[in-house]
Amino acid sequence: MKYLVTGAAGFIGSAVVEKLTLAGHKVVGIDNINDYYDVNLKYARLKRIEHDNFRLIKLDIADREAVKNLFEDEQFNRVIHLAAQAGVRYSIENPHAYVDSNLVGHLNILEGCRNTQVKHLVYASSSSVYGLNAKTPFSTSDSVDHPVSLYAATKKSNELMAHSYSHLYDIPTTGLRFFTVYGSWGRPDMAPYIFTKKILEGGTIDINNNGDMWRDFTHIADIVEGVIRIADVIPNRDSSWSVEKGSPATSSAPYSVYNIGHGSPINLMSFVEAIENELGIEANKNFRDMQPGDVYQTYAEVSDLFKATGYKPCVGINEGVAEFVKWYRDFYKV
């Protein structure tokens, strides 16, 4: 197969590229290498995944003409679209960056798929779409109409845009709602990275909602396994589906949405404790109120993904934290 992976220098994107190339697929990766966080980490990821089957093109998905030319020149079989402006809090400070990347960029990818008859588009959604939902575990049959950040709103919009293209142009699309991904080569703006860095430096870590938060932490190895598996499960039209009786995660169009998480939320303080134990250092903690855009709990219902692919996350929190901390200390030599 010939794959396009967008966001190829990113945390999840680089890991997906590595898995695809080792399986023998040809992969073209695109990334604009922006400075939202340390570009040296992005280049280090790319250095790690150098392979004869992989080629990187520096390109911004918001560049309509460049994306159009890319699809016409390369003629991809499948697309795994992971490029996006990430971060809940950053979306409060820089909303226009999210419109450019997550809305305009997503449209450009959809147009590329439409014009070159791509066989399957798999794209990144987010657990943040569940917003004010209080019922757990979060199910793809739940309403996701009340996001609490612009980032979440753009991800919900991605699902709606994908559905319209699946309906109008018969493009098979699958959205994946990622739940709190962590592990080696992770993003510096995420809690595991921030906590580990500050604890090692003797700084103070901020504990939101006074520690009463729960996250469905999912290790990168499990995430990548799920992404690769779902790429082989191409949705079909279902003439028996109706709005009144069907799940919002499926359709009469070739469209599907899945949760991809561990399925067992961990209390934030337990996660901090796992990092402290691995480092052998007790953290200095600043307990504070819930922050804008945050949610109390995330908890993935993943039975649909298991039925479709056999996906079953297997990396527990202690094993995952140990793997991340070892990578961090090796990478930064601390």
mmCIF file with all atom_site columns, N, CA and C in Angstrom, residues 113-174:
data_model
loop_
_atom_site.group_PDB
_atom_site.id
_atom_site.type_symbol
_atom_site.label_atom_id
_atom_site.label_alt_id
_atom_site.label_comp_id
_atom_site.label_asym_id
_atom_site.label_entity_id
_atom_site.label_seq_id
_atom_site.pdbx_PDB_ins_code
_atom_site.Cartn_x
_atom_site.Cartn_y
_atom_site.Cartn_z
_atom_site.occupancy
_atom_site.B_iso_or_equiv
_atom_site.pdbx_formal_charge
_atom_site.auth_seq_id
_atom_site.auth_comp_id
_atom_site.auth_asym_id
_atom_site.auth_atom_id
_atom_site.pdbx_PDB_model_num
ATOM 1   N N  . CYS A 1 113 ? -8.601  13.564 -1.007 1.00 0.00 ? 113 CYS A N  1
ATOM 2   C CA . CYS A 1 113 ? -9.138  12.199 -1.058 1.00 0.00 ? 113 CYS A CA 1
ATOM 3   C C  . CYS A 1 113 ? -10.230 12.082 -2.114 1.00 0.00 ? 113 CYS A C  1
ATOM 4   N N  . ARG A 1 114 ? -11.087 13.091 -2.187 1.00 0.00 ? 114 ARG A N  1
ATOM 5   C CA . ARG A 1 114 ? -12.189 13.066 -3.161 1.00 0.00 ? 114 ARG A CA 1
ATOM 6   C C  . ARG A 1 114 ? -11.665 13.065 -4.588 1.00 0.00 ? 114 ARG A C  1
ATOM 7   N N  . ASN A 1 115 ? -10.683 13.897 -4.852 1.00 0.00 ? 115 ASN A N  1
ATOM 8   C CA . ASN A 1 115 ? -10.229 14.082 -6.231 1.00 0.00 ? 115 ASN A CA 1
ATOM 9   C C  . ASN A 1 115 ? -9.317  12.974 -6.734 1.00 0.00 ? 115 ASN A C  1
ATOM 10  N N  . THR A 1 116 ? -8.824  12.126 -5.835 1.00 0.00 ? 116 THR A N  1
ATOM 11  C CA . THR A 1 116 ? -7.924  11.053 -6.264 1.00 0.00 ? 116 THR A CA 1
ATOM 12  C C  . THR A 1 116 ? -8.414  9.663  -5.842 1.00 0.00 ? 116 THR A C  1
ATOM 13  N N  . GLN A 1 117 ? -9.665  9.575  -5.431 1.00 0.00 ? 117 GLN A N  1
ATOM 14  C CA . GLN A 1 117 ? -10.296 8.283  -5.106 1.00 0.00 ? 117 GLN A CA 1
ATOM 15  C C  . GLN A 1 117 ? -9.500  7.467  -4.084 1.00 0.00 ? 117 GLN A C  1
ATOM 16  N N  . VAL A 1 118 ? -9.108  8.121  -3.001 1.00 0.00 ? 118 VAL A N  1
ATOM 17  C CA . VAL A 1 118 ? -8.431  7.414  -1.908 1.00 0.00 ? 118 VAL A CA 1
ATOM 18  C C  . VAL A 1 118 ? -9.367  6.356  -1.335 1.00 0.00 ? 118 VAL A C  1
ATOM 19  N N  . LYS A 1 119 ? -8.831  5.179  -1.050 1.00 0.00 ? 119 LYS A N  1
ATOM 20  C CA . LYS A 1 119 ? -9.663  4.036  -0.644 1.00 0.00 ? 119 LYS A CA 1
ATOM 21  C C  . LYS A 1 119 ? -10.131 4.104  0.808  1.00 0.00 ? 119 LYS A C  1
ATOM 22  N N  . HIS A 1 120 ? -9.392  4.818  1.660  1.00 0.00 ? 120 HIS A N  1
ATOM 23  C CA . HIS A 1 120 ? -9.796  4.927  3.067  1.00 0.00 ? 120 HIS A CA 1
ATOM 24  C C  . HIS A 1 120 ? -9.055  6.092  3.699  1.00 0.00 ? 120 HIS A C  1
ATOM 25  N N  . LEU A 1 121 ? -9.805  6.974  4.343  1.00 0.00 ? 121 LEU A N  1
ATOM 26  C CA . LEU A 1 121 ? -9.242  8.063  5.131  1.00 0.00 ? 121 LEU A CA 1
ATOM 27  C C  . LEU A 1 121 ? -9.484  7.771  6.605  1.00 0.00 ? 121 LEU A C  1
ATOM 28  N N  . VAL A 1 122 ? -8.395  7.629  7.359  1.00 0.00 ? 122 VAL A N  1
ATOM 29  C CA . VAL A 1 122 ? -8.456  7.502  8.816  1.00 0.00 ? 122 VAL A CA 1
ATOM 30  C C  . VAL A 1 122 ? -7.937  8.823  9.381  1.00 0.00 ? 122 VAL A C  1
ATOM 31  N N  . TYR A 1 123 ? -8.689  9.445  10.290 1.00 0.00 ? 123 TYR A N  1
ATOM 32  C CA . TYR A 1 123 ? -8.283  10.755 10.782 1.00 0.00 ? 123 TYR A CA 1
ATOM 33  C C  . TYR A 1 123 ? -8.425  10.826 12.298 1.00 0.00 ? 123 TYR A C  1
ATOM 34  N N  . ALA A 1 124 ? -7.672  11.746 12.887 1.00 0.00 ? 124 ALA A N  1
ATOM 35  C CA . ALA A 1 124 ? -7.650  11.904 14.331 1.00 0.00 ? 124 ALA A CA 1
ATOM 36  C C  . ALA A 1 124 ? -8.785  12.804 14.782 1.00 0.00 ? 124 ALA A C  1
ATOM 37  N N  . SER A 1 125 ? -9.656  12.255 15.621 1.00 0.00 ? 125 SER A N  1
ATOM 38  C CA . SER A 1 125 ? -10.578 13.070 16.392 1.00 0.00 ? 125 SER A CA 1
ATOM 39  C C  . SER A 1 125 ? -10.014 13.110 17.808 1.00 0.00 ? 125 SER A C  1
ATOM 40  N N  . SER A 1 126 ? -10.852 13.290 18.811 1.00 0.00 ? 126 SER A N  1
ATOM 41  C CA . SER A 1 126 ? -10.324 13.441 20.172 1.00 0.00 ? 126 SER A CA 1
ATOM 42  C C  . SER A 1 126 ? -11.391 13.127 21.202 1.00 0.00 ? 126 SER A C  1
ATOM 43  N N  . SER A 1 127 ? -10.950 12.620 22.344 1.00 0.00 ? 127 SER A N  1
ATOM 44  C CA . SER A 1 127 ? -11.874 12.406 23.462 1.00 0.00 ? 127 SER A CA 1
ATOM 45  C C  . SER A 1 127 ? -12.457 13.723 23.956 1.00 0.00 ? 127 SER A C  1
ATOM 46  N N  . SER A 1 128 ? -11.815 14.839 23.608 1.00 0.00 ? 128 SER A N  1
ATOM 47  C CA . SER A 1 128 ? -12.310 16.141 24.064 1.00 0.00 ? 128 SER A CA 1
ATOM 48  C C  . SER A 1 128 ? -13.685 16.475 23.496 1.00 0.00 ? 128 SER A C  1
ATOM 49  N N  . VAL A 1 129 ? -14.111 15.784 22.439 1.00 0.00 ? 129 VAL A N  1
ATOM 50  C CA . VAL A 1 129 ? -15.433 16.071 21.867 1.00 0.00 ? 129 VAL A CA 1
ATOM 51  C C  . VAL A 1 129 ? -16.554 15.765 22.855 1.00 0.00 ? 129 VAL A C  1
ATOM 52  N N  . TYR A 1 130 ? -16.276 14.928 23.865 1.00 0.00 ? 130 TYR A N  1
ATOM 53  C CA . TYR A 1 130 ? -17.324 14.562 24.818 1.00 0.00 ? 130 TYR A CA 1
ATOM 54  C C  . TYR A 1 130 ? -17.679 15.717 25.756 1.00 0.00 ? 130 TYR A C  1
ATOM 55  N N  . GLY A 1 131 ? -16.809 16.712 25.869 1.00 0.00 ? 131 GLY A N  1
ATOM 56  C CA . GLY A 1 131 ? -17.134 17.960 26.544 1.00 0.00 ? 131 GLY A CA 1
ATOM 57  C C  . GLY A 1 131 ? -17.808 17.801 27.888 1.00 0.00 ? 131 GLY A C  1
ATOM 58  N N  . LEU A 1 132 ? -19.046 18.272 27.985 1.00 0.00 ? 132 LEU A N  1
ATOM 59  C CA . LEU A 1 132 ? -19.780 18.282 29.248 1.00 0.00 ? 132 LEU A CA 1
ATOM 60  C C  . LEU A 1 132 ? -20.435 16.950 29.584 1.00 0.00 ? 132 LEU A C  1
ATOM 61  N N  . ASN A 1 133 ? -20.209 15.929 28.765 1.00 0.00 ? 133 ASN A N  1
ATOM 62  C CA . ASN A 1 133 ? -20.782 14.615 29.079 1.00 0.00 ? 133 ASN A CA 1
ATOM 63  C C  . ASN A 1 133 ? -20.356 14.158 30.466 1.00 0.00 ? 133 ASN A C  1
ATOM 64  N N  . ALA A 1 134 ? -21.317 13.703 31.237 1.00 0.00 ? 134 ALA A N  1
ATOM 65  C CA . ALA A 1 134 ? -21.018 13.206 32.585 1.00 0.00 ? 134 ALA A CA 1
ATOM 66  C C  . ALA A 1 134 ? -21.166 11.694 32.669 1.00 0.00 ? 134 ALA A C  1
ATOM 67  N N  . LYS A 1 135 ? -21.920 11.105 31.741 1.00 0.00 ? 135 LYS A N  1
ATOM 68  C CA . LYS A 1 135 ? -22.126 9.652  31.739 1.00 0.00 ? 135 LYS A CA 1
ATOM 69  C C  . LYS A 1 135 ? -20.836 8.957  31.319 1.00 0.00 ? 135 LYS A C  1
ATOM 70  N N  . THR A 1 136 ? -20.437 7.944  32.082 1.00 0.00 ? 136 THR A N  1
ATOM 71  C CA . THR A 1 136 ? -19.249 7.180  31.729 1.00 0.00 ? 136 THR A CA 1
ATOM 72  C C  . THR A 1 136 ? -19.573 5.690  31.697 1.00 0.00 ? 136 THR A C  1
ATOM 73  N N  . PRO A 1 137 ? -18.808 4.899  30.923 1.00 0.00 ? 137 PRO A N  1
ATOM 74  C CA . PRO A 1 137 ? -17.742 5.344  30.024 1.00 0.00 ? 137 PRO A CA 1
ATOM 75  C C  . PRO A 1 137 ? -18.295 6.102  28.822 1.00 0.00 ? 137 PRO A C  1
ATOM 76  N N  . PHE A 1 138 ? -17.459 6.937  28.220 1.00 0.00 ? 138 PHE A N  1
ATOM 77  C CA . PHE A 1 138 ? -17.869 7.678  27.034 1.00 0.00 ? 138 PHE A CA 1
ATOM 78  C C  . PHE A 1 138 ? -18.060 6.707  25.876 1.00 0.00 ? 138 PHE A C  1
ATOM 79  N N  . SER A 1 139 ? -19.226 6.770  25.269 1.00 0.00 ? 139 SER A N  1
ATOM 80  C CA . SER A 1 139 ? -19.551 5.890  24.152 1.00 0.00 ? 139 SER A CA 1
ATOM 81  C C  . SER A 1 139 ? -19.767 6.709  22.893 1.00 0.00 ? 139 SER A C  1
ATOM 82  N N  . THR A 1 140 ? -19.428 6.138  21.752 1.00 0.00 ? 140 THR A N  1
ATOM 83  C CA . THR A 1 140 ? -19.639 6.845  20.489 1.00 0.00 ? 140 THR A CA 1
ATOM 84  C C  . THR A 1 140 ? -21.125 6.988  20.169 1.00 0.00 ? 140 THR A C  1
ATOM 85  N N  . SER A 1 141 ? -21.983 6.352  20.948 1.00 0.00 ? 141 SER A N  1
ATOM 86  C CA . SER A 1 141 ? -23.433 6.552  20.777 1.00 0.00 ? 141 SER A CA 1
ATOM 87  C C  . SER A 1 141 ? -23.923 7.778  21.556 1.00 0.00 ? 141 SER A C  1
ATOM 88  N N  . ASP A 1 142 ? -23.041 8.383  22.370 1.00 0.00 ? 142 ASP A N  1
ATOM 89  C CA . ASP A 1 142 ? -23.414 9.557  23.154 1.00 0.00 ? 142 ASP A CA 1
ATOM 90  C C  . ASP A 1 142 ? -23.474 10.812 22.288 1.00 0.00 ? 142 ASP A C  1
ATOM 91  N N  . SER A 1 143 ? -24.232 11.791 22.754 1.00 0.00 ? 143 SER A N  1
ATOM 92  C CA . SER A 1 143 ? -24.223 13.114 22.144 1.00 0.00 ? 143 SER A CA 1
ATOM 93  C C  . SER A 1 143 ? -22.886 13.798 22.426 1.00 0.00 ? 143 SER A C  1
ATOM 94  N N  . VAL A 1 144 ? -22.359 14.478 21.409 1.00 0.00 ? 144 VAL A N  1
ATOM 95  C CA . VAL A 1 144 ? -21.114 15.234 21.598 1.00 0.00 ? 144 VAL A CA 1
ATOM 96  C C  . VAL A 1 144 ? -21.316 16.665 21.079 1.00 0.00 ? 144 VAL A C  1
ATOM 97  N N  . ASP A 1 145 ? -22.384 17.271 21.523 1.00 0.00 ? 145 ASP A N  1
ATOM 98  C CA . ASP A 1 145 ? -22.765 18.588 21.024 1.00 0.00 ? 145 ASP A CA 1
ATOM 99  C C  . ASP A 1 145 ? -22.398 19.734 21.959 1.00 0.00 ? 145 ASP A C  1
ATOM 100 N N  . HIS A 1 146 ? -21.637 19.450 23.032 1.00 0.00 ? 146 HIS A N  1
ATOM 101 C CA . HIS A 1 146 ? -21.327 20.494 23.999 1.00 0.00 ? 146 HIS A CA 1
ATOM 102 C C  . HIS A 1 146 ? -19.839 20.511 24.353 1.00 0.00 ? 146 HIS A C  1
ATOM 103 N N  . PRO A 1 147 ? -18.992 20.847 23.371 1.00 0.00 ? 147 PRO A N  1
ATOM 104 C CA . PRO A 1 147 ? -17.547 20.941 23.643 1.00 0.00 ? 147 PRO A CA 1
ATOM 105 C C  . PRO A 1 147 ? -17.249 22.099 24.579 1.00 0.00 ? 147 PRO A C  1
ATOM 106 N N  . VAL A 1 148 ? -16.140 22.000 25.324 1.00 0.00 ? 148 VAL A N  1
ATOM 107 C CA . VAL A 1 148 ? -15.779 23.056 26.267 1.00 0.00 ? 148 VAL A CA 1
ATOM 108 C C  . VAL A 1 148 ? -14.476 23.751 25.873 1.00 0.00 ? 148 VAL A C  1
ATOM 109 N N  . SER A 1 149 ? -13.995 23.510 24.670 1.00 0.00 ? 149 SER A N  1
ATOM 110 C CA . SER A 1 149 ? -12.833 24.235 24.140 1.00 0.00 ? 149 SER A CA 1
ATOM 111 C C  . SER A 1 149 ? -12.984 24.310 22.629 1.00 0.00 ? 149 SER A C  1
ATOM 112 N N  . LEU A 1 150 ? -12.330 25.307 22.030 1.00 0.00 ? 150 LEU A N  1
ATOM 113 C CA . LEU A 1 150 ? -12.358 25.410 20.573 1.00 0.00 ? 150 LEU A CA 1
ATOM 114 C C  . LEU A 1 150 ? -11.685 24.207 19.934 1.00 0.00 ? 150 LEU A C  1
ATOM 115 N N  . TYR A 1 151 ? -10.615 23.722 20.566 1.00 0.00 ? 151 TYR A N  1
ATOM 116 C CA . TYR A 1 151 ? -9.963  22.510 20.042 1.00 0.00 ? 151 TYR A CA 1
ATOM 117 C C  . TYR A 1 151 ? -10.975 21.383 19.890 1.00 0.00 ? 151 TYR A C  1
ATOM 118 N N  . ALA A 1 152 ? -11.760 21.144 20.939 1.00 0.00 ? 152 ALA A N  1
ATOM 119 C CA . ALA A 1 152 ? -12.779 20.093 20.886 1.00 0.00 ? 152 ALA A CA 1
ATOM 120 C C  . ALA A 1 152 ? -13.797 20.372 19.795 1.00 0.00 ? 152 ALA A C  1
ATOM 121 N N  . ALA A 1 153 ? -14.186 21.627 19.649 1.00 0.00 ? 153 ALA A N  1
ATOM 122 C CA . ALA A 1 153 ? -15.163 21.990 18.624 1.00 0.00 ? 153 ALA A CA 1
ATOM 123 C C  . ALA A 1 153 ? -14.633 21.710 17.221 1.00 0.00 ? 153 ALA A C  1
ATOM 124 N N  . THR A 1 154 ? -13.326 21.949 17.011 1.00 0.00 ? 154 THR A N  1
ATOM 125 C CA . THR A 1 154 ? -12.767 21.662 15.686 1.00 0.00 ? 154 THR A CA 1
ATOM 126 C C  . THR A 1 154 ? -12.745 20.166 15.413 1.00 0.00 ? 154 THR A C  1
ATOM 127 N N  . LYS A 1 155 ? -12.505 19.371 16.437 1.00 0.00 ? 155 LYS A N  1
ATOM 128 C CA . LYS A 1 155 ? -12.479 17.920 16.240 1.00 0.00 ? 155 LYS A CA 1
ATOM 129 C C  . LYS A 1 155 ? -13.872 17.367 15.959 1.00 0.00 ? 155 LYS A C  1
ATOM 130 N N  . LYS A 1 156 ? -14.882 17.886 16.643 1.00 0.00 ? 156 LYS A N  1
ATOM 131 C CA . LYS A 1 156 ? -16.259 17.517 16.322 1.00 0.00 ? 156 LYS A CA 1
ATOM 132 C C  . LYS A 1 156 ? -16.589 17.935 14.885 1.00 0.00 ? 156 LYS A C  1
ATOM 133 N N  . SER A 1 157 ? -16.126 19.115 14.492 1.00 0.00 ? 157 SER A N  1
ATOM 134 C CA . SER A 1 157 ? -16.340 19.587 13.125 1.00 0.00 ? 157 SER A CA 1
ATOM 135 C C  . SER A 1 157 ? -15.688 18.656 12.105 1.00 0.00 ? 157 SER A C  1
ATOM 136 N N  . ASN A 1 158 ? -14.507 18.146 12.436 1.00 0.00 ? 158 ASN A N  1
ATOM 137 C CA . ASN A 1 158 ? -13.834 17.199 11.534 1.00 0.00 ? 158 ASN A CA 1
ATOM 138 C C  . ASN A 1 158 ? -14.703 15.986 11.255 1.00 0.00 ? 158 ASN A C  1
ATOM 139 N N  . GLU A 1 159 ? -15.363 15.476 12.297 1.00 0.00 ? 159 GLU A N  1
ATOM 140 C CA . GLU A 1 159 ? -16.235 14.316 12.117 1.00 0.00 ? 159 GLU A CA 1
ATOM 141 C C  . GLU A 1 159 ? -17.413 14.654 11.198 1.00 0.00 ? 159 GLU A C  1
ATOM 142 N N  . LEU A 1 160 ? -18.002 15.830 11.395 1.00 0.00 ? 160 LEU A N  1
ATOM 143 C CA . LEU A 1 160 ? -19.134 16.253 10.564 1.00 0.00 ? 160 LEU A CA 1
ATOM 144 C C  . LEU A 1 160 ? -18.711 16.465 9.117  1.00 0.00 ? 160 LEU A C  1
ATOM 145 N N  . MET A 1 161 ? -17.557 17.085 8.933  1.00 0.00 ? 161 MET A N  1
ATOM 146 C CA . MET A 1 161 ? -17.049 17.299 7.576  1.00 0.00 ? 161 MET A CA 1
ATOM 147 C C  . MET A 1 161 ? -16.777 15.968 6.878  1.00 0.00 ? 161 MET A C  1
ATOM 148 N N  . ALA A 1 162 ? -16.170 15.029 7.613  1.00 0.00 ? 162 ALA A N  1
ATOM 149 C CA . ALA A 1 162 ? -15.890 13.712 7.039  1.00 0.00 ? 162 ALA A CA 1
ATOM 150 C C  . ALA A 1 162 ? -17.180 13.017 6.622  1.00 0.00 ? 162 ALA A C  1
ATOM 151 N N  . HIS A 1 163 ? -18.207 13.120 7.477  1.00 0.00 ? 163 HIS A N  1
ATOM 152 C CA . HIS A 1 163 ? -19.471 12.469 7.134  1.00 0.00 ? 163 HIS A CA 1
ATOM 153 C C  . HIS A 1 163 ? -20.052 13.038 5.846  1.00 0.00 ? 163 HIS A C  1
ATOM 154 N N  . SER A 1 164 ? -20.005 14.345 5.694  1.00 0.00 ? 164 SER A N  1
ATOM 155 C CA . SER A 1 164 ? -20.567 14.944 4.485  1.00 0.00 ? 164 SER A CA 1
ATOM 156 C C  . SER A 1 164 ? -19.845 14.440 3.234  1.00 0.00 ? 164 SER A C  1
ATOM 157 N N  . TYR A 1 165 ? -18.522 14.275 3.316  1.00 0.00 ? 165 TYR A N  1
ATOM 158 C CA . TYR A 1 165 ? -17.772 13.777 2.160  1.00 0.00 ? 165 TYR A CA 1
ATOM 159 C C  . TYR A 1 165 ? -18.029 12.287 1.924  1.00 0.00 ? 165 TYR A C  1
ATOM 160 N N  . SER A 1 166 ? -18.180 11.531 2.996  1.00 0.00 ? 166 SER A N  1
ATOM 161 C CA . SER A 1 166 ? -18.536 10.116 2.831  1.00 0.00 ? 166 SER A CA 1
ATOM 162 C C  . SER A 1 166 ? -19.894 9.988  2.151  1.00 0.00 ? 166 SER A C  1
ATOM 163 N N  . HIS A 1 167 ? -20.835 10.826 2.574  1.00 0.00 ? 167 HIS A N  1
ATOM 164 C CA . HIS A 1 167 ? -22.191 10.783 2.011  1.00 0.00 ? 167 HIS A CA 1
ATOM 165 C C  . HIS A 1 167 ? -22.220 11.250 0.561  1.00 0.00 ? 167 HIS A C  1
ATOM 166 N N  . LEU A 1 168 ? -21.571 12.371 0.281  1.00 0.00 ? 168 LEU A N  1
ATOM 167 C CA . LEU A 1 168 ? -21.646 12.962 -1.054 1.00 0.00 ? 168 LEU A CA 1
ATOM 168 C C  . LEU A 1 168 ? -20.800 12.236 -2.091 1.00 0.00 ? 168 LEU A C  1
ATOM 169 N N  . TYR A 1 169 ? -19.610 11.788 -1.668 1.00 0.00 ? 169 TYR A N  1
ATOM 170 C CA . TYR A 1 169 ? -18.630 11.310 -2.642 1.00 0.00 ? 169 TYR A CA 1
ATOM 171 C C  . TYR A 1 169 ? -18.216 9.858  -2.431 1.00 0.00 ? 169 TYR A C  1
ATOM 172 N N  . ASP A 1 170 ? -18.874 9.175  -1.494 1.00 0.00 ? 170 ASP A N  1
ATOM 173 C CA . ASP A 1 170 ? -18.608 7.752  -1.261 1.00 0.00 ? 170 ASP A CA 1
ATOM 174 C C  . ASP A 1 170 ? -17.171 7.493  -0.806 1.00 0.00 ? 170 ASP A C  1
ATOM 175 N N  . ILE A 1 171 ? -16.583 8.440  -0.066 1.00 0.00 ? 171 ILE A N  1
ATOM 176 C CA . ILE A 1 171 ? -15.233 8.260  0.457  1.00 0.00 ? 171 ILE A CA 1
ATOM 177 C C  . ILE A 1 171 ? -15.324 7.570  1.817  1.00 0.00 ? 171 ILE A C  1
ATOM 178 N N  . PRO A 1 172 ? -14.747 6.383  1.968  1.00 0.00 ? 172 PRO A N  1
ATOM 179 C CA . PRO A 1 172 ? -14.752 5.736  3.288  1.00 0.00 ? 172 PRO A CA 1
ATOM 180 C C  . PRO A 1 172 ? -13.894 6.524  4.281  1.00 0.00 ? 172 PRO A C  1
ATOM 181 N N  . THR A 1 173 ? -14.499 6.936  5.392  1.00 0.00 ? 173 THR A N  1
ATOM 182 C CA . THR A 1 173 ? -13.769 7.689  6.411  1.00 0.00 ? 173 THR A CA 1
ATOM 183 C C  . THR A 1 173 ? -13.974 7.062  7.781  1.00 0.00 ? 173 THR A C  1
ATOM 184 N N  . THR A 1 174 ? -12.914 7.080  8.569  1.00 0.00 ? 174 THR A N  1
ATOM 185 C CA . THR A 1 174 ? -12.975 6.577  9.943  1.00 0.00 ? 174 THR A CA 1
ATOM 186 C C  . THR A 1 174 ? -12.307 7.587  10.866 1.00 0.00 ? 174 THR A C  1
#
